[in-house]
Coordinates of C-alpha atoms in Angstrom, one line a residue:
M29 CA 18.4 -25.4 -1.0
T30 CA 20.9 -27.5 -2.5
G31 CA 24.4 -28.6 -0.8
T32 CA 25.3 -26.0 1.7
D33 CA 22.8 -23.9 3.2
R34 CA 25.3 -21.4 3.9
D35 CA 26.8 -18.8 1.4
M36 CA 29.1 -19.9 -1.6
D37 CA 32.0 -19.8 0.6
G38 CA 31.0 -21.6 3.6
T39 CA 30.5 -18.4 5.8
G40 CA 27.5 -16.5 6.9
P41 CA 24.5 -17.6 8.7
D42 CA 22.7 -20.9 8.2
Y43 CA 19.6 -19.9 6.2
R44 CA 17.9 -23.0 7.1
E45 CA 17.2 -21.5 10.5
A46 CA 15.5 -18.2 8.9
S47 CA 12.4 -18.4 6.9
L48 CA 10.0 -16.1 5.4
D49 CA 7.4 -18.5 5.3
P50 CA 4.2 -17.7 7.3
T51 CA 4.2 -20.0 10.6
D52 CA 0.2 -20.4 9.9
W53 CA -0.5 -21.0 6.3
A54 CA -4.4 -21.6 6.6
A55 CA -4.6 -18.1 8.5
L56 CA -2.8 -16.5 5.7
K57 CA -5.0 -18.0 3.1
S58 CA -8.2 -17.0 4.9
L59 CA -6.7 -13.7 5.1
G60 CA -6.0 -13.6 1.4
H61 CA -9.6 -14.6 0.5
R62 CA -11.0 -12.1 2.8
M63 CA -9.1 -9.4 1.2
L64 CA -9.9 -10.4 -2.3
D65 CA -13.8 -10.5 -1.2
E66 CA -13.2 -6.9 0.2
A67 CA -11.6 -5.7 -3.1
F68 CA -14.6 -7.1 -5.2
D69 CA -17.1 -5.5 -2.6
A70 CA -15.4 -2.1 -2.7
I71 CA -15.2 -2.6 -6.8
A72 CA -18.9 -3.5 -6.9
G73 CA -20.0 -0.5 -4.5
L74 CA -17.9 2.2 -6.3
E75 CA -21.0 3.6 -8.0
A76 CA -22.6 4.5 -4.7
A77 CA -19.7 5.8 -2.9
P78 CA -18.3 9.3 -3.7
V79 CA -15.4 9.9 -6.3
W80 CA -13.1 11.4 -3.5
R81 CA -13.1 11.8 0.0
S82 CA -11.0 13.9 2.3
M83 CA -8.8 11.9 4.9
P84 CA -10.2 13.1 8.4
D85 CA -7.9 14.6 10.9
S86 CA -7.8 11.4 13.2
V87 CA -6.8 9.3 10.1
R88 CA -4.1 11.9 9.1
A89 CA -2.6 11.9 12.5
A90 CA -2.0 8.0 12.7
W91 CA 0.3 8.9 9.9
E92 CA 2.4 10.9 12.4
A93 CA 2.7 8.0 14.7
P94 CA 6.4 6.3 14.8
L95 CA 6.8 3.5 12.6
P96 CA 6.9 -0.1 14.4
H97 CA 10.2 -1.5 15.2
G98 CA 9.0 -5.0 15.3
P99 CA 7.3 -7.4 13.3
S100 CA 3.6 -6.9 12.5
T101 CA 0.8 -9.8 11.7
P102 CA -0.5 -9.7 8.3
D103 CA -3.8 -9.3 9.8
E104 CA -2.3 -6.2 11.4
V105 CA -1.0 -4.8 8.3
Y106 CA -3.9 -5.4 6.3
A107 CA -6.1 -3.8 9.0
D108 CA -3.9 -0.6 8.8
Y109 CA -4.2 -0.6 5.1
A110 CA -7.9 -0.9 5.1
R111 CA -8.2 2.0 7.7
L112 CA -5.5 4.4 6.6
I113 CA -5.1 3.8 3.0
A114 CA -8.0 2.2 1.0
P115 CA -10.8 4.7 1.7
Y116 CA -8.6 7.6 0.6
D117 CA -7.3 6.7 -2.8
S118 CA -7.3 9.3 -5.6
G119 CA -10.7 8.4 -7.1
N120 CA -9.3 6.7 -10.4
R121 CA -11.3 3.6 -10.2
H122 CA -14.7 5.6 -9.8
P123 CA -17.2 5.5 -12.9
R124 CA -17.4 9.5 -12.4
F125 CA -13.8 10.2 -12.3
F126 CA -12.6 12.4 -14.8
G127 CA -9.2 13.5 -13.8
W128 CA -7.0 15.2 -11.5
A129 CA -4.7 18.1 -12.2
Q130 CA -1.9 17.0 -9.8
G131 CA 0.4 19.4 -8.4
A132 CA 4.2 19.5 -8.3
A133 CA 6.5 20.6 -5.3
R134 CA 7.6 23.6 -7.2
R135 CA 6.0 25.5 -10.0
S136 CA 9.1 25.2 -12.2
A137 CA 8.9 21.7 -12.3
H138 CA 5.7 22.1 -14.7
W139 CA 8.1 24.1 -17.1
P140 CA 9.9 22.2 -19.7
S141 CA 13.5 23.2 -20.3
C142 CA 12.9 23.8 -23.9
W143 CA 10.9 27.0 -23.1
P144 CA 12.3 30.1 -23.8
G145 CA 13.6 31.9 -20.5
R146 CA 14.5 28.8 -18.6

């Protein structure tokens, strides 16, 4: 930042004390490389994997856990993603994927307003 590191009017916190930069760039770089490697491995192995898999009750129960109230490390966030989200996608990337008929919360949401009787 140039000039003052406070708000334009000189009030507010001194932003030089707060940073969103990682404390360990090497560790974040290593995690990024691991994430990219795992993404390529997942795509390369898609054909051998099922098109879709049901989420087990144990994983579904993890979604009921309270949200964290403090910071999480990038490794923890990625571990949760790899365990709770990545294995249970909708299958769109799979070579044998043909499509889904995704439902809506209300049947009337499928009816265009231009239809008679609506």
